[in-house]
C-alpha positions as a printed NumPy array, in Angstrom:
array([[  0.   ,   0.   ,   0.   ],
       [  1.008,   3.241,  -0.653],
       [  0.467,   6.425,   1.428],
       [  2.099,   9.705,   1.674],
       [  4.443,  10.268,   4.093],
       [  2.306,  13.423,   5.787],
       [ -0.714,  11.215,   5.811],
       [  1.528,   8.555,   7.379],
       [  2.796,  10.67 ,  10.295],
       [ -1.472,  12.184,  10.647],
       [ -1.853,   8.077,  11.089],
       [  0.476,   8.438,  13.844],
       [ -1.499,  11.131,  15.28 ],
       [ -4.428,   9.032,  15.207],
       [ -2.541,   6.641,  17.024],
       [ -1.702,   9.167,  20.047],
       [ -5.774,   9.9  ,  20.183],
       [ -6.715,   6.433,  20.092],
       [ -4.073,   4.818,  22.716],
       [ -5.327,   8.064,  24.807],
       [ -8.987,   7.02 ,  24.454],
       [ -7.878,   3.526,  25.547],
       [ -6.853,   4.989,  28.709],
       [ -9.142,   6.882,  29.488],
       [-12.177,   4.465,  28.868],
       [ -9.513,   1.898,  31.197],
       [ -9.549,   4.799,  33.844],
       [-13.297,   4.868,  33.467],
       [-13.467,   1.29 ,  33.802],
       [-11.215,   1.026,  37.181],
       [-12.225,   4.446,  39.149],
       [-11.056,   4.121,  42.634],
       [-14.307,   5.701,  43.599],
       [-15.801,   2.715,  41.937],
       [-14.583,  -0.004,  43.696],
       [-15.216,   2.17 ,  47.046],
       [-18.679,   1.935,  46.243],
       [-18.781,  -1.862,  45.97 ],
       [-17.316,  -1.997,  49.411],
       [-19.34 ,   0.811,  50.694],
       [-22.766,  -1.131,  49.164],
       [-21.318,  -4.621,  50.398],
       [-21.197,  -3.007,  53.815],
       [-24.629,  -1.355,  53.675],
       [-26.522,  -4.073,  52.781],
       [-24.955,  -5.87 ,  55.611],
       [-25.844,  -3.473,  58.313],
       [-29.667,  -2.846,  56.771],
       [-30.057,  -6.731,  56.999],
       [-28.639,  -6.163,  61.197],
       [-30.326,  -3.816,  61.189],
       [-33.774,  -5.174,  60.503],
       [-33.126,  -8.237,  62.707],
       [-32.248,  -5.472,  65.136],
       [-35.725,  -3.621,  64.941],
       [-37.849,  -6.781,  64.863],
       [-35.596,  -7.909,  68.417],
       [-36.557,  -4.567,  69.81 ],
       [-40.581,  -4.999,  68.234],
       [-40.575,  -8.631,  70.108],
       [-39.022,  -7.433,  73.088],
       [-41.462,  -4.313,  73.911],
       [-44.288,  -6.528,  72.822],
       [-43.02 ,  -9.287,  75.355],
       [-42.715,  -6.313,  77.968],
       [-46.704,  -4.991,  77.41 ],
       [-47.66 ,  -8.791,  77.688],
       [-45.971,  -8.715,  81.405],
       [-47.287,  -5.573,  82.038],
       [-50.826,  -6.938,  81.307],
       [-50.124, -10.496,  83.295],
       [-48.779,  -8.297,  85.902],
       [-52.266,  -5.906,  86.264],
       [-54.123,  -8.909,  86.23 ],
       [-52.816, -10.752,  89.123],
       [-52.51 ,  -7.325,  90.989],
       [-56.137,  -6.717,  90.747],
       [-56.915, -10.54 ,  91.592],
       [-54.691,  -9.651,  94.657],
       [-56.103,  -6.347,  95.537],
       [-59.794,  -7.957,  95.393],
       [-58.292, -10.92 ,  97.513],
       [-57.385,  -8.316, 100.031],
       [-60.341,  -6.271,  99.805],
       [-62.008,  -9.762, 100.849],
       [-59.65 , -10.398, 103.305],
       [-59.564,  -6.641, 105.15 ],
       [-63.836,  -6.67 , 104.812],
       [-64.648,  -9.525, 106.579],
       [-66.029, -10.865, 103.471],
       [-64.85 , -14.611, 104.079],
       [-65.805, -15.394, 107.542],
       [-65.061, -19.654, 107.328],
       [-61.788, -20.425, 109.038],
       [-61.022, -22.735, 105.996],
       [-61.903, -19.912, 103.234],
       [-60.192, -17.17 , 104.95 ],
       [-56.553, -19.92 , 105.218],
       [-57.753, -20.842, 101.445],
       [-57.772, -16.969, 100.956],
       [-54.607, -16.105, 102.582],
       [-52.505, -18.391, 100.788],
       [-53.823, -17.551,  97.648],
       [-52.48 , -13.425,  98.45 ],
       [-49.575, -15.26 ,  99.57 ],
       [-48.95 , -17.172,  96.457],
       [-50.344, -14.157,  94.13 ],
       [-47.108, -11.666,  96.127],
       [-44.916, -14.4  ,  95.093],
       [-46.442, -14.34 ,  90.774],
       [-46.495, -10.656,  90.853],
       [-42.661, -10.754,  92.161],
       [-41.506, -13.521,  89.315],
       [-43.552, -11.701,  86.668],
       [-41.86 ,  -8.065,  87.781],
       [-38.447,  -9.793,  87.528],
       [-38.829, -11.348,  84.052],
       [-40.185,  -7.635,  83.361],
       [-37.006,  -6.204,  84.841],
       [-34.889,  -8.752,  82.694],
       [-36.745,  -8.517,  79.573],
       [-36.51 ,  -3.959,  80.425],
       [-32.638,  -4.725,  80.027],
       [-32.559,  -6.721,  77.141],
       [-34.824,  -4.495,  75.684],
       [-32.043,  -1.252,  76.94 ],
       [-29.345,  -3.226,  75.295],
       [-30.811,  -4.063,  71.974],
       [-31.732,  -0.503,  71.714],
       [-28.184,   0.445,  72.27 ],
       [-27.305,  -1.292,  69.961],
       [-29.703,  -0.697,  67.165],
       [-29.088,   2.704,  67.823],
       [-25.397,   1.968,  67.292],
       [-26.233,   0.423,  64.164],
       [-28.1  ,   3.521,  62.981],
       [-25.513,   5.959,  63.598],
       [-23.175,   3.232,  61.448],
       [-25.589,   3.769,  58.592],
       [-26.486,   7.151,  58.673],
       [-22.125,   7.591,  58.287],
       [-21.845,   4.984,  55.826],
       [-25.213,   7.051,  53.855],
       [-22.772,  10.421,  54.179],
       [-19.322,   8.114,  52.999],
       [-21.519,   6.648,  50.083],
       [-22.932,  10.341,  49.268],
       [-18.999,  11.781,  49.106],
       [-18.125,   9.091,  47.126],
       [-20.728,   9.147,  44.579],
       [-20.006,  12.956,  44.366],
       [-16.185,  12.451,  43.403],
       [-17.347,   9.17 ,  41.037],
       [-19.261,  11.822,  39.232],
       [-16.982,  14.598,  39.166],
       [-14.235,  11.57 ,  37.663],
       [-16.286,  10.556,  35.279],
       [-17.991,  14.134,  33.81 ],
       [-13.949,  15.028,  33.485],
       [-13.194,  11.78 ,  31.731],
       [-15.914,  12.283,  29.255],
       [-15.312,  15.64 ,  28.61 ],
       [-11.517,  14.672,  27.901],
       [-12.236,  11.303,  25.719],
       [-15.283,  13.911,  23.898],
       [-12.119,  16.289,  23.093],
       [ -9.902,  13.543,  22.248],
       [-12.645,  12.062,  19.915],
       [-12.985,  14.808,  17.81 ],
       [ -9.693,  15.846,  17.605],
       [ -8.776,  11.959,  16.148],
       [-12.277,  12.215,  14.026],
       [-10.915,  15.513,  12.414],
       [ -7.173,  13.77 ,  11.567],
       [ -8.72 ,  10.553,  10.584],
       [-10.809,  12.445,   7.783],
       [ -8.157,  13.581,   6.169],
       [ -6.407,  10.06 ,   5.572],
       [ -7.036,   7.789,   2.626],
       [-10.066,   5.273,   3.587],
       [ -7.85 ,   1.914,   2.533],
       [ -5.134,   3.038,   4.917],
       [ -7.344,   4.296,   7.806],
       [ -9.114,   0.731,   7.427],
       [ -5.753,  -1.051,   7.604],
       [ -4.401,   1.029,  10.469],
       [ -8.024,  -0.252,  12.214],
       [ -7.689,  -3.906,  11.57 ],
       [ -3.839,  -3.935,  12.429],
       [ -4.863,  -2.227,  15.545],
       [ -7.791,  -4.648,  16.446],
       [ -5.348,  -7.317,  16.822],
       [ -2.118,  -5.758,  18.599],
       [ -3.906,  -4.184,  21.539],
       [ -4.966,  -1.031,  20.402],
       [ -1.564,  -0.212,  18.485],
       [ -1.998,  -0.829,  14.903],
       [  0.582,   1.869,  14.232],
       [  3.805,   2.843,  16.027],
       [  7.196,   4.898,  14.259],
       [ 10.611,   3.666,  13.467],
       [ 12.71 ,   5.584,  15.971],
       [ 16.715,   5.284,  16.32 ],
       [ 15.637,   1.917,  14.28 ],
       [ 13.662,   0.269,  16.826],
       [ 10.052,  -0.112,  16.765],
       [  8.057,   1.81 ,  19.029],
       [  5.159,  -0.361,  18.676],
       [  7.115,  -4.123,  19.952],
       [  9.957,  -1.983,  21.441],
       [ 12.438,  -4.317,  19.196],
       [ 15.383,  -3.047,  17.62 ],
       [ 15.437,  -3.995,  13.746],
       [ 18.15 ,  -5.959,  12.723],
       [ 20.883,  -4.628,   9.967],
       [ 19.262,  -6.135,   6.95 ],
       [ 15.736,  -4.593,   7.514],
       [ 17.313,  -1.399,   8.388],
       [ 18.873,  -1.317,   5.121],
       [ 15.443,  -2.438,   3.233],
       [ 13.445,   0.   ,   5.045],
       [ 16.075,   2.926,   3.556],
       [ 15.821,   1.262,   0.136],
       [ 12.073,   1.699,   0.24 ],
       [ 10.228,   4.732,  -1.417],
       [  9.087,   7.102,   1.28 ],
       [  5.302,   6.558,   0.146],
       [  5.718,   3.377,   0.771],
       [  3.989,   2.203,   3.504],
       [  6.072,  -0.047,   5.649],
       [  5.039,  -3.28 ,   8.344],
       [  7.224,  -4.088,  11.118],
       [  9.192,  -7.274,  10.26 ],
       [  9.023,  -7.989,  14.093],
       [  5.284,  -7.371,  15.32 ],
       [  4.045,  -6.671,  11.185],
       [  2.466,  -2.904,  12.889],
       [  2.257,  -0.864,  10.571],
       [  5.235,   1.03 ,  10.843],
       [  6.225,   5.097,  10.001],
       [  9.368,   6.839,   9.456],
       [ 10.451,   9.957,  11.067],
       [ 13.688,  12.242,  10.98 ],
       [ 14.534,  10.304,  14.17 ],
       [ 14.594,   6.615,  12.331],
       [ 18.102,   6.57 ,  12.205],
       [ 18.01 ,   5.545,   8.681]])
């Protein structure tokens, strides 16, 4: 194929756009701000799962604590009438009024087991609140870390794509001024050598493999008409000549 040389050193502008491009889609693609995110969202949905086993805890233990409460009314008010029976003269059979007394007796000894459970299940209840409320202030920080971080993931990425929409047309602008068979070569010689489908010969080396070319090819490449355009014998990129070749 032949090219002009100007058109061949505009292909190695292209070049520059496109391998910047590549990097900047790569730093799209491995924002630190993204992966933060992941961790941050991995950690958020594990404290709004604790969370909700928290809340339901603290629902079954204030429920458990109105239940006592109730019990513990109940067997007051049986104990209170038991008294009232007892202090009136009500039960006036030696065998009723022992029957009665025991029964006060027995109801002083419910109402003190059913204020201790209360008294237990009161502390459980302090300490689950303690630490759902610990659990809360976790997430409501995490919420604020997740906000920053979205913030400067957004900020990256409107930058990015403001730089890759400047890059873009500046390589759109250089690539319509090349031939259409060479600008379709450079693209398929670039599909397969990651992204570099052109590189110059510079103080005879390749810059595309980085390999120096050996005597012989040096001496070819001089041979060859400057409109020629040339493939690396190493890595077959397409390869340019510049005043730094060393030809």
């Amino acid at each position: 194929m032949r090219a002009e040389p100007a058109a061949q050193a505009v292909l190695l502008d292209v070049q520059a756009h496109d391998s910047r491009l590549d990097r900047l889609a790569y730093r799209q693609r491995t924002l630190p701000e993204t992966a933060r995110l992941t961790e941050l969202g991995a950690q958020r949905s594990e404290l709004a799962s604790r969370l909700a086993v928290q809340r339901t805890e603290v629902d079954d233990m204030a429920d458990e604590i109105r239940k006592a409460e109730t019990d513990i009314t109940q067997v007051r008010s049986r104990r209170e009438r038991d008294q009232r029976r007892l202090d009136t003269g009500a039960v006036t059979s030696a065998k009723d009024l022992e029957g009665l007394q025991r029964e006060i007796v027995s109801l002083d000894r419910r109402i003190g087991v059913l204020e201790d459970a209360e008294l237990e299940v009161m502390q459980r209840l302090e300490d689950a609140q303690r630490a759902q409320q610990g659990t809360e202030a976790q997430l409501t920080a995490l919420d604020a870390d997740l906000t920053v971080t979205t913030d400067a993931q957004d900020a990256e990425l409107r930058a990015i794509a403001t730089e890759a929409a400047t890059e873009r047309d500046e390589r759109d602008r250089a690539a319509a001024t090349l031939p259409g068979d060479l600008l379709m070569l450079y693209e398929k010689v670039r599909g397969q050598h990651d992204g570099v489908g052109v590189a110059p010969l510079w103080q005879r080396r390749c810059e595309g493999c980085r390999l120096e070319l050996n005597a012989a090819d040096v001496r070819e490449i001089a041979a060859t008409p400057a409109n020629e355009v040339l493939r690396c014998p190493e890595c077959n990129r397409l390869l340019v000549r510049t005043a730094e070749s060393g030809l």
